[in-house]
Amino acid sequence: MSKFTPLVACGNCPIRHNAVCAQCDSDELATLERLKSYKVYPAGARLSDAGMPLTHFSSIVEGCATMSKTLEDGRRQTVGLLLPSDFIGRPGRTTSAYDVESLTEVKLCRFERVEFERLVQTTPHIANRLLTMTLDELDAARDWSVVLGRLTAREKVAAFLVSLARRLASVQGKRNAGSGVMIHLPLSREAMADHLGLTLETTSRQVSALRRDGVIETSSNRDIRIPDFERLAIEAGEDDDGGLIV
Amino acid sequence: MSKFTPLVACGNCPIRHNAVCAQCDSDELATLERLKSYKVYPAGARLSDAGMPLTHFSSIVEGCATMSKTLEDGRRQTVGLLLPSDFIGRPGRTTSAYDVESLTEVKLCRFERVEFERLVQTTPHIANRLLTMTLDELDAARDWSVVLGRLTAREKVAAFLVSLARRLASVQGKRNAGSGVMIHLPLSREAMADHLGLTLETTSRQVSALRRDGVIETSSNRDIRIPDFERLAIEAGEDDDGGLIV
DNA sequence: CGAATACTTGAGAGGTGTCAACCGGAGTGG
DNA sequence: CCACTCCGGTTGACACCTCTCAAGTATTCG
């Protein structure tokens, strides 16, 4: 199924130093190299369904996806935004707890479930890295619950932009160009709303309000420039010393 | 400081099979025995402050506490309710990310930070258990974000009671007595509100509404009987097969 | 160029927050 | 023993924020 997706050598992999393999030495990388396979999904694909069996664990190599849960009546909450180097799947469980959907074309580096579970057991470098990543995600999830529980709609949108800008910068290893920060939103207004616990209309209104107030500038619906990042962070309810938010 | 708190042998510890030590063999327990110390806090004490150094990792042996974050303007969000066997502290970090406050008298089983970090590195049974616990907490935090982001006030209160009843039952290893489920709330209405992203008034109103509708019965502010647990679960927005919630 | 989709904006409804009064039990002191 | 106070909880009235429903605009893609 992935015959047209040539494998990249782990040493040249863009997520080499951030993914679950980050601490592996060259011997361990050789093992991973032997077990891994790539799979590419187009934008808008379902990578897994809540409650369905999960045959592989994956790292996102390129692209962007969401993890979400949908209630019977259609209300949906996104519980995680997945960017390159993020891990999909939960060792010790054979089913997916959430729906995972690609926002852009996504390239996964996958390992068969049983083989990866064995690797976790036998490779401290992997188990350790997995623990660190899980702890980081736990902190991020808890920080996000402050956003969901206590921020206003305007603050939520600002907090999302702050968080996304930081994560994109860290993924792309980057710039704080003098002329402000530019980000491209991989999400629709509806997907943002599902992440923020808002409706898409309220989300759109708050984006417009932030633009009107000069906190952000937009060249298209998805392209945003933040002239004064500090100001946006304040709009997001962060205390002066950057206390809150991922 | 804890000279009046006699150590319980790990083998007789009430959280022996659920805490971070759950997978340890007797040799490993002997090591823990040598390194551990107990500390008891009264109700309403601050076990740690967000941003402050954390000298020990702890497991809750008895009692109940909250982890929360407070914004500059006083808005507070509780990001975790800690019950016996829950772990406090984050390996790899020397400061606390959250305020931790005891709701009842709390007895902690503590390990000095550096010593515990070394244990994690050298004892796969501990590292493994820590990973499993962290993954469980991550799932719980993500599930809770659905509550915060998408449920109504009434559903939030119901979801909290469902979640608390399940956790208390698992802690106390217990009963589903024919005559419904009884739970004692360790939290004030204000603490519940902070956990649910509501005001205390709205929380109180929804508790009253659930009582008025016969979903719960109360013998005091803190003592609640749930005559039909399934009905409460439906009020909490769970789908029929118990899809949602921790 | 036309259709579909995404986004924006408006008007009104409804749910939750705010502010305030009141209730009831526990502890205290006369 | 009773009055008083304190504190947590309850309830009411109203304001405000976000949602809902709807129309209209922009963008993308065939």
Coordinates of C-alpha atoms (C1' of nucleotides) in Angstrom, one line a residue:
Chain A
M1 CA 0.0 0.0 0.0
S2 CA 2.9 2.3 0.5
K3 CA 5.0 1.0 -2.4
F4 CA 5.2 4.5 -3.9
T5 CA 6.5 6.0 -0.7
P6 CA 10.2 5.4 -0.6
L7 CA 11.7 5.1 2.8
V8 CA 13.9 8.0 4.1
A9 CA 16.9 6.9 6.0
C10 CA 16.3 7.6 9.7
G11 CA 19.4 9.7 9.8
N12 CA 17.9 12.1 7.3
C13 CA 14.5 12.0 8.8
P14 CA 13.1 15.5 9.5
I15 CA 11.7 14.4 12.9
R16 CA 14.8 12.4 13.8
H17 CA 15.5 14.5 16.9
N18 CA 12.0 15.0 18.2
A19 CA 10.0 11.9 17.6
V20 CA 9.8 8.7 19.7
C21 CA 13.1 7.6 18.2
A22 CA 14.9 10.8 19.3
Q23 CA 17.2 9.1 21.9
C24 CA 18.0 6.0 19.8
D25 CA 21.6 5.2 18.9
S26 CA 22.6 4.0 15.5
D27 CA 22.1 0.3 16.3
E28 CA 18.6 1.0 17.5
L29 CA 17.9 3.2 14.4
A30 CA 18.9 0.2 12.3
T31 CA 16.2 -1.9 14.0
L32 CA 13.6 0.8 13.5
E33 CA 14.7 1.1 9.8
R34 CA 14.0 -2.5 9.4
L35 CA 10.5 -2.4 11.0
K36 CA 9.2 0.9 9.8
S37 CA 6.9 1.6 6.9
Y38 CA 5.5 4.8 5.5
K39 CA 1.9 5.6 4.8
V40 CA 0.6 8.8 3.2
Y41 CA -3.0 10.0 3.6
P42 CA -4.6 12.8 1.7
A43 CA -6.1 15.8 3.5
G44 CA -9.4 15.0 5.2
A45 CA -8.8 11.3 5.6
R46 CA -9.7 9.3 8.7
L47 CA -6.5 7.7 10.1
S48 CA -8.5 6.0 12.8
D49 CA -11.9 5.8 14.4
A50 CA -12.6 6.0 18.1
G51 CA -13.2 2.5 19.4
M52 CA -11.8 0.7 16.3
P53 CA -8.8 -1.6 16.4
L54 CA -5.4 0.1 15.8
T55 CA -2.9 -2.1 14.0
H56 CA 0.0 0.4 13.9
F57 CA 1.6 3.0 16.0
S58 CA 2.7 6.0 14.0
S59 CA 4.8 9.2 14.1
I60 CA 3.7 12.1 12.0
V61 CA 6.6 12.9 9.6
E62 CA 4.9 15.6 7.6
G63 CA 1.5 17.2 7.8
C64 CA -1.1 17.9 10.4
A65 CA -4.0 16.0 12.0
T66 CA -6.6 16.3 14.8
M67 CA -7.6 13.9 17.5
S68 CA -11.3 14.3 18.5
K69 CA -14.3 12.8 20.1
T70 CA -17.8 13.1 18.9
L71 CA -20.9 12.9 21.0
E72 CA -24.0 11.1 19.9
D73 CA -25.8 14.4 19.0
G74 CA -22.9 15.6 16.9
R75 CA -21.1 17.8 19.3
R76 CA -17.4 17.4 18.7
Q77 CA -14.4 18.3 20.7
T78 CA -10.8 18.1 19.4
V79 CA -8.5 16.9 22.1
G80 CA -5.3 17.2 20.3
L81 CA -3.6 18.9 17.3
L82 CA -1.0 16.6 15.9
L83 CA 2.1 18.0 14.2
P84 CA 5.3 16.4 12.8
S85 CA 7.0 14.2 15.4
D86 CA 3.8 13.6 17.4
F87 CA 2.9 10.1 18.1
I88 CA -0.4 8.3 17.3
G89 CA -1.5 5.3 19.3
R90 CA -1.4 4.1 22.9
P91 CA 0.9 1.3 23.9
G92 CA -1.0 -1.2 26.0
R93 CA -4.2 -0.6 24.1
T94 CA -5.4 -2.2 20.9
T95 CA -8.0 0.3 19.9
S96 CA -8.0 4.0 19.2
A97 CA -9.5 6.2 21.9
Y98 CA -10.2 9.0 19.5
D99 CA -11.0 9.8 15.9
V100 CA -7.9 10.9 14.1
E101 CA -8.3 13.0 10.9
S102 CA -5.8 14.5 8.6
L103 CA -6.0 18.3 8.0
T104 CA -3.4 18.3 5.3
E105 CA -1.7 15.5 3.4
V106 CA 0.0 13.5 6.1
K107 CA 3.0 11.2 6.0
L108 CA 3.2 8.6 8.8
C109 CA 6.2 6.5 9.9
R110 CA 4.5 3.4 11.1
F111 CA 5.3 0.3 13.2
E112 CA 3.2 -2.8 13.6
R113 CA 1.6 -2.8 17.0
V114 CA 3.0 -6.0 18.5
E115 CA 6.5 -5.3 17.2
F116 CA 6.5 -1.8 18.6
E117 CA 5.2 -2.9 22.0
R118 CA 8.2 -5.3 22.1
L119 CA 10.5 -2.5 21.2
V120 CA 9.2 -0.4 24.0
Q121 CA 9.8 -3.2 26.4
T122 CA 13.4 -3.9 25.2
T123 CA 14.6 -0.5 24.3
P124 CA 15.0 1.9 27.2
H125 CA 15.8 4.7 24.8
I126 CA 12.4 4.3 23.3
A127 CA 10.5 3.7 26.6
N128 CA 12.2 6.8 28.1
R129 CA 11.4 9.0 25.1
L130 CA 7.8 7.8 25.1
L131 CA 7.5 8.7 28.8
T132 CA 8.9 12.1 28.2
M133 CA 6.6 12.8 25.3
T134 CA 3.6 11.5 27.2
L135 CA 4.4 13.7 30.2
D136 CA 4.7 16.7 27.8
E137 CA 1.4 15.9 26.2
L138 CA -0.2 15.5 29.6
D139 CA 1.0 19.0 30.6
A140 CA -0.2 20.3 27.3
A141 CA -3.6 18.7 27.8
R142 CA -3.9 20.1 31.3
D143 CA -2.9 23.6 30.2
W144 CA -5.4 23.4 27.4
S145 CA -8.2 22.6 29.9
V146 CA -7.6 26.0 31.4
V147 CA -8.3 27.5 28.0
L148 CA -11.4 25.4 27.6
G149 CA -12.7 26.0 31.1
R150 CA -11.9 29.6 31.9
L151 CA -11.0 31.7 28.9
T152 CA -13.5 33.9 26.9
A153 CA -14.0 33.3 23.2
R154 CA -11.6 36.1 22.3
E155 CA -9.0 34.7 24.7
K156 CA -9.4 31.2 23.4
V157 CA -8.8 32.3 19.8
A158 CA -5.7 34.3 20.8
A159 CA -4.5 31.3 23.0
F160 CA -4.9 29.0 20.0
L161 CA -2.9 31.3 17.7
V162 CA -0.1 31.7 20.3
S163 CA 0.0 27.9 20.9
L164 CA 0.1 27.1 17.2
A165 CA 2.7 29.7 16.4
R166 CA 5.0 28.3 19.1
R167 CA 4.5 24.8 17.9
L168 CA 5.0 25.6 14.3
A169 CA 8.1 27.5 15.1
S170 CA 9.5 24.6 17.1
V171 CA 8.6 22.1 14.3
Q172 CA 10.2 24.3 11.6
G173 CA 13.1 25.2 13.9
K174 CA 12.8 28.9 13.3
R175 CA 12.8 32.5 13.1
N176 CA 11.3 35.3 15.0
A177 CA 11.7 37.6 12.0
G178 CA 11.7 41.2 13.0
S179 CA 8.5 41.9 11.1
G180 CA 6.3 39.8 13.3
V181 CA 5.3 36.2 13.1
M182 CA 3.6 34.6 10.1
I183 CA 1.6 31.4 10.5
H184 CA -0.5 29.4 8.1
L185 CA -3.6 27.8 9.7
P186 CA -3.9 24.2 8.8
L187 CA -7.5 24.2 10.2
S188 CA -10.8 25.5 9.0
R189 CA -12.8 27.8 11.2
E190 CA -14.9 24.8 12.1
A191 CA -11.9 22.7 13.1
M192 CA -10.6 25.6 15.2
A193 CA -14.0 25.9 16.9
D194 CA -14.0 22.2 17.7
H195 CA -10.6 22.6 19.3
L196 CA -11.7 25.7 21.3
G197 CA -15.1 24.5 22.4
L198 CA -16.8 27.2 20.4
T199 CA -19.1 27.4 17.4
L200 CA -17.6 28.2 14.0
E201 CA -19.5 31.5 14.0
T202 CA -18.1 32.7 17.3
T203 CA -14.6 31.7 16.2
S204 CA -15.0 33.6 13.0
R205 CA -16.3 36.7 14.8
Q206 CA -13.3 36.6 17.2
V207 CA -10.8 36.3 14.4
S208 CA -12.5 39.3 12.8
A209 CA -12.4 41.2 16.0
L210 CA -8.7 40.5 16.6
R211 CA -8.0 41.7 13.0
R212 CA -10.2 44.8 13.5
D213 CA -8.2 45.6 16.7
G214 CA -4.9 45.2 14.9
V215 CA -3.8 42.2 17.0
I216 CA -3.5 40.1 13.8
E217 CA -3.4 40.8 10.1
T218 CA -4.7 38.4 7.4
S219 CA -3.7 38.0 3.8
S220 CA -6.1 35.1 3.4
N221 CA -8.5 33.1 5.7
R222 CA -5.6 30.8 6.5
D223 CA -2.7 33.1 6.5
I224 CA -2.1 35.3 9.6
R225 CA 0.6 37.7 10.6
I226 CA 1.1 38.6 14.2
P227 CA 2.8 42.0 14.3
D228 CA 3.3 42.0 18.1
F229 CA 3.5 38.5 19.5
E230 CA 3.6 39.8 23.1
R231 CA 0.4 41.6 22.6
L232 CA -1.3 38.5 21.3
A233 CA 0.0 36.5 24.3
I234 CA -1.6 39.1 26.6
E235 CA -4.9 38.8 24.7
A236 CA -4.6 35.1 25.4
G237 CA -4.7 35.7 29.1
E238 CA -1.0 34.9 29.7
D239 CA 0.6 36.6 32.7
D240 CA 3.5 38.8 31.8
D241 CA 6.2 36.2 32.3
G242 CA 4.6 33.8 29.9
G243 CA 3.1 31.7 32.6
L244 CA 0.3 30.0 30.7
I245 CA -0.2 28.0 27.6
V246 CA 1.8 25.4 25.8
Chain B
M1 CA 9.3 16.4 60.2
S2 CA 7.4 13.2 59.8
K3 CA 8.7 11.5 62.9
F4 CA 5.1 11.0 64.2
T5 CA 4.1 9.2 61.0
P6 CA 5.2 5.6 61.4
L7 CA 6.0 3.9 58.1
V8 CA 3.7 1.2 56.9
A9 CA 5.4 -1.7 55.3
C10 CA 5.0 -1.5 51.5
G11 CA 3.4 -5.0 51.5
N12 CA 0.6 -3.7 53.7
C13 CA 0.2 -0.4 51.9
P14 CA -3.3 0.3 50.7
I15 CA -2.1 1.6 47.4
R16 CA 0.5 -1.2 46.9
H17 CA -1.2 -2.5 43.7
N18 CA -2.2 0.7 42.1
A19 CA 0.6 3.2 42.7
V20 CA 3.8 3.8 40.9
C21 CA 5.3 0.8 42.8
A22 CA 2.6 -1.6 41.6
Q23 CA 4.8 -3.7 39.4
C24 CA 7.8 -3.8 41.8
D25 CA 9.0 -7.1 43.2
S26 CA 10.0 -7.6 46.8
D27 CA 13.7 -6.6 46.2
E28 CA 12.5 -3.4 44.6
L29 CA 10.1 -2.8 47.4
A30 CA 12.9 -3.1 49.9
T31 CA 14.7 -0.3 48.1
L32 CA 11.6 1.8 48.1
E33 CA 11.1 1.0 51.8
R34 CA 14.5 2.4 52.5
L35 CA 14.0 5.6 50.6
K36 CA 10.5 6.5 51.3
S37 CA 9.1 8.9 54.0
Y38 CA 5.6 9.9 54.9
K39 CA 4.2 13.3 55.2
V40 CA 0.7 14.2 56.4
Y41 CA -1.0 17.5 55.5
P42 CA -4.2 18.8 57.0
A43 CA -7.2 19.7 54.8
G44 CA -6.8 22.9 52.9
A45 CA -3.0 22.8 52.9
R46 CA -0.9 23.8 49.9
L47 CA 1.3 20.8 48.9
S48 CA 3.0 22.8 46.1
D49 CA 2.8 26.1 44.2
A50 CA 2.9 26.4 40.5
G51 CA 6.4 27.4 39.5
M52 CA 8.0 26.6 42.8
P53 CA 10.7 24.0 43.3
L54 CA 9.5 20.5 44.0
T55 CA 11.9 18.6 46.2
H56 CA 10.0 15.3 46.4
F57 CA 7.8 13.1 44.2
S58 CA 4.8 11.7 46.1
S59 CA 2.1 9.2 45.9
I60 CA -1.2 9.9 47.7
V61 CA -1.7 7.1 50.3
E62 CA -4.9 8.5 51.8
G63 CA -7.0 11.6 51.2
C64 CA -7.8 13.8 48.3
A65 CA -6.3 16.8 46.6
T66 CA -6.6 19.1 43.6
M67 CA -4.2 20.3 41.0
S68 CA -5.1 23.7 39.6
K69 CA -3.9 26.8 37.8
T70 CA -4.9 30.3 38.6
L71 CA -4.9 33.2 36.2
E72 CA -3.8 36.7 37.2
D73 CA -7.3 37.9 37.6
G74 CA -8.3 35.1 39.9
R75 CA -10.0 32.7 37.5
R76 CA -9.1 29.2 38.5
Q77 CA -9.2 25.9 36.7
T78 CA -8.7 22.6 38.4
V79 CA -6.9 20.3 36.0
G80 CA -6.9 17.2 38.1
L81 CA -8.5 15.6 41.1
L82 CA -5.9 13.5 43.0
L83 CA -7.0 10.3 44.9
P84 CA -5.1 7.6 46.6
S85 CA -2.4 6.0 44.4
D86 CA -2.2 9.1 42.3
F87 CA 1.3 10.5 41.7
I88 CA 2.4 14.1 42.3
G89 CA 5.4 15.5 40.4
R90 CA 6.9 15.2 37.0
P91 CA 10.1 13.4 36.5
G92 CA 12.4 15.5 34.4
R93 CA 11.2 18.7 35.9
T94 CA 12.3 20.4 39.1
T95 CA 9.4 22.7 39.6
S96 CA 5.7 22.2 40.0
A97 CA 3.5 23.0 37.0
Y98 CA 0.4 23.5 39.2
D99 CA -0.9 24.4 42.6
V100 CA -1.7 21.3 44.6
E101 CA -4.0 21.7 47.5
S102 CA -5.4 19.1 49.9
L103 CA -9.2 18.8 50.1
T104 CA -9.0 16.4 53.1
E105 CA -6.2 15.4 55.3
V106 CA -3.7 13.8 53.0
K107 CA -1.0 11.3 53.6
L108 CA 1.8 11.2 51.1
C109 CA 4.5 8.6 50.5
R110 CA 7.4 10.6 49.3
F111 CA 10.8 10.1 47.6
E112 CA 13.5 12.7 47.3
R113 CA 13.6 14.0 43.7
V114 CA 17.1 12.9 42.6
E115 CA 16.8 9.5 44.2
F116 CA 13.5 8.9 42.5
E117 CA 14.8 10.0 39.2
R118 CA 17.6 7.5 39.5
L119 CA 15.1 4.8 40.4
V120 CA 13.1 5.5 37.3
Q121 CA 16.3 5.2 35.2
T122 CA 17.4 1.9 36.8
T123 CA 14.1 0.2 37.6
P124 CA 12.0 -0.8 34.5
H125 CA 9.2 -1.9 36.7
I126 CA 8.9 1.7 38.0
A127 CA 9.5 3.3 34.6
N128 CA 6.9 1.1 33.0
R129 CA 4.3 1.7 35.7
L130 CA 4.9 5.4 35.4
L131 CA 4.4 5.3 31.7
T132 CA 1.1 3.4 32.1
M133 CA -0.1 5.8 34.7
T134 CA 0.9 8.8 32.6
L135 CA -0.9 7.4 29.6
D136 CA -4.0 6.8 31.7
E137 CA -3.9 10.3 33.0
L138 CA -3.4 11.7 29.5
D139 CA -6.5 9.8 28.3
A140 CA -8.4 11.1 31.4
A141 CA -7.3 14.7 30.7
R142 CA -8.4 14.5 27.1
D143 CA -11.7 12.9 28.0
W144 CA -12.2 15.7 30.5
S145 CA -11.6 18.3 27.9
V146 CA -14.7 17.1 26.1
V147 CA -16.6 17.8 29.3
L148 CA -15.1 21.3 29.6
G149 CA -15.5 22.1 25.9
R150 CA -18.8 20.7 24.9
L151 CA -21.1 19.7 27.8
T152 CA -23.8 21.9 29.3
A153 CA -23.7 22.9 33.0
R154 CA -26.1 20.2 33.9
E155 CA -24.2 17.6 32.0
K156 CA -20.9 18.7 33.5
V157 CA -22.2 18.2 37.0
A158 CA -23.6 14.8 36.1
A159 CA -20.3 13.9 34.4
F160 CA -18.4 14.9 37.5
L161 CA -20.5 12.7 39.7
V162 CA -20.2 9.8 37.4
S163 CA -16.5 10.2 37.2
L164 CA -16.0 10.6 40.9
A165 CA -18.3 7.7 41.8
R166 CA -16.3 5.4 39.4
R167 CA -12.9 6.5 40.8
L168 CA -14.0 6.2 44.4
A169 CA -15.4 2.7 43.7
S170 CA -12.1 1.7 42.2
V171 CA -10.1 3.2 45.1
Q172 CA -12.3 1.6 47.7
G173 CA -12.5 -1.6 45.6
K174 CA -16.2 -1.9 45.9
R175 CA -19.8 -2.4 45.9
N176 CA -22.6 -1.6 43.6
A177 CA -25.0 -2.1 46.3
G178 CA -28.5 -2.8 45.1
S179 CA -29.8 0.3 46.6
G180 CA -27.9 2.7 44.4
V181 CA -24.5 4.3 44.8
M182 CA -23.5 6.5 47.6
I183 CA -20.7 9.0 47.4
H184 CA -19.2 11.6 49.7
L185 CA -18.0 14.7 47.9
P186 CA -14.6 15.7 49.1
L187 CA -15.0 19.1 47.4
S188 CA -16.9 22.2 48.1
R189 CA -19.3 23.6 45.5
E190 CA -16.6 26.2 44.7
A191 CA -14.0 23.4 44.1
M192 CA -16.4 21.5 41.9
A193 CA -17.1 24.7 39.9
D194 CA -13.3 25.2 39.4
H195 CA -13.1 21.6 38.1
L196 CA -16.0 22.0 35.8
G197 CA -15.3 25.5 34.4
L198 CA -18.5 26.9 36.0
T199 CA -19.3 29.3 38.8
L200 CA -20.2 28.0 42.1
E201 CA -23.7 29.4 41.8
T202 CA -24.3 27.5 38.5
T203 CA -22.9 24.4 40.0
S204 CA -25.2 24.7 43.0
R205 CA -28.2 25.3 40.8
Q206 CA -27.4 22.2 38.7
V207 CA -27.0 20.0 41.8
S208 CA -30.4 21.3 43.0
A209 CA -31.9 20.6 39.6
L210 CA -30.6 17.0 39.5
R211 CA -32.0 16.5 43.0
R212 CA -35.4 18.0 42.0
D213 CA -35.5 15.7 39.0
G214 CA -34.8 12.7 41.2
V215 CA -31.5 11.9 39.5
I216 CA -29.7 12.2 42.8
E217 CA -30.7 12.4 46.5
T218 CA -28.8 14.3 49.2
S219 CA -28.6 13.7 52.9
S220 CA -26.2 16.6 53.3
N221 CA -24.4 19.0 51.0
R222 CA -21.6 16.5 50.6
D223 CA -23.4 13.2 50.7
I224 CA -25.1 12.0 47.6
R225 CA -27.0 8.9 46.7
I226 CA -27.4 7.9 43.1
P227 CA -30.5 5.7 42.8
D228 CA -30.0 4.9 39.1
F229 CA -26.4 5.2 38.0
E230 CA -27.3 4.5 34.4
R231 CA -29.7 7.5 34.4
L232 CA -27.0 9.7 35.8
A233 CA -24.6 8.5 33.1
I234 CA -27.1 9.4 30.4
E235 CA -27.5 12.9 32.0
A236 CA -23.7 13.2 31.6
G237 CA -24.0 12.8 27.9
E238 CA -22.6 9.3 27.7
D239 CA -23.7 7.2 24.9
D240 CA -25.5 4.1 25.8
D241 CA -22.6 1.8 25.8
G242 CA -20.6 3.9 28.2
G243 CA -18.6 5.6 25.6
L244 CA -17.4 8.8 27.3
I245 CA -15.8 9.8 30.5
V246 CA -13.1 8.4 32.6
Chain C
dC1 C1' -17.9 31.0 -15.7
dG2 C1' -20.8 28.4 -12.4
dA3 C1' -21.2 25.6 -8.4
dA4 C1' -19.8 24.2 -4.1
dT5 C1' -17.6 25.2 0.0
dA6 C1' -15.7 28.2 3.4
dC7 C1' -16.2 32.2 5.7
dT8 C1' -18.4 36.4 7.5
dT9 C1' -22.0 39.0 9.5
dG10 C1' -26.6 40.1 11.5
dA11 C1' -30.6 39.4 14.7
dG12 C1' -32.6 37.2 18.3
dA13 C1' -32.7 33.5 21.8
dG14 C1' -31.0 31.1 25.6
dG15 C1' -27.6 29.6 29.0
dT16 C1' -24.3 30.9 32.3
dG17 C1' -22.2 34.7 35.0
dT18 C1' -22.8 38.5 38.2
dC19 C1' -24.5 40.6 42.1
dA20 C1' -27.2 40.2 46.0
dA21 C1' -30.2 38.4 49.5
dC22 C1' -31.2 34.6 52.3
dC23 C1' -30.7 30.1 54.6
dG24 C1' -28.8 26.7 57.9
dG25 C1' -25.3 24.4 60.6
dA26 C1' -21.0 24.8 63.5
dG27 C1' -18.5 27.2 66.6
dT28 C1' -18.0 30.9 70.2
dG29 C1' -18.9 33.7 74.0
dG30 C1' -22.0 35.9 77.2
Chain D
dC1 C1' -28.8 27.8 77.1
dC2 C1' -29.2 31.2 73.8
dA3 C1' -27.6 34.8 70.8
dC4 C1' -24.2 35.9 67.6
dT5 C1' -21.1 35.2 63.9
dC6 C1' -19.0 32.8 60.3
dC7 C1' -19.0 30.1 56.4
dG8 C1' -20.8 27.2 52.8
dG9 C1' -24.6 26.7 50.3
dT10 C1' -29.0 28.1 47.9
dT11 C1' -31.9 31.0 45.3
dG12 C1' -33.5 35.1 42.7
dA13 C1' -33.1 38.9 39.2
dC14 C1' -30.9 40.6 35.6
dA15 C1' -26.9 41.3 32.3
dC16 C1' -24.0 39.6 29.0
dC17 C1' -21.7 36.3 26.2
dT18 C1' -22.1 32.7 23.2
dC19 C1' -25.2 29.9 20.4
dT20 C1' -28.7 29.5 16.9
dC21 C1' -30.7 30.4 12.7
dA22 C1' -30.3 32.9 8.6
dA23 C1' -28.6 35.6 4.9
dG24 C1' -25.0 37.2 2.3
dT25 C1' -19.9 37.3 0.6
dA26 C1' -15.6 35.4 -0.7
dT27 C1' -12.8 31.7 -2.4
dT28 C1' -11.8 27.4 -4.6
dC29 C1' -12.3 24.2 -8.0
dG30 C1' -14.4 21.9 -11.8

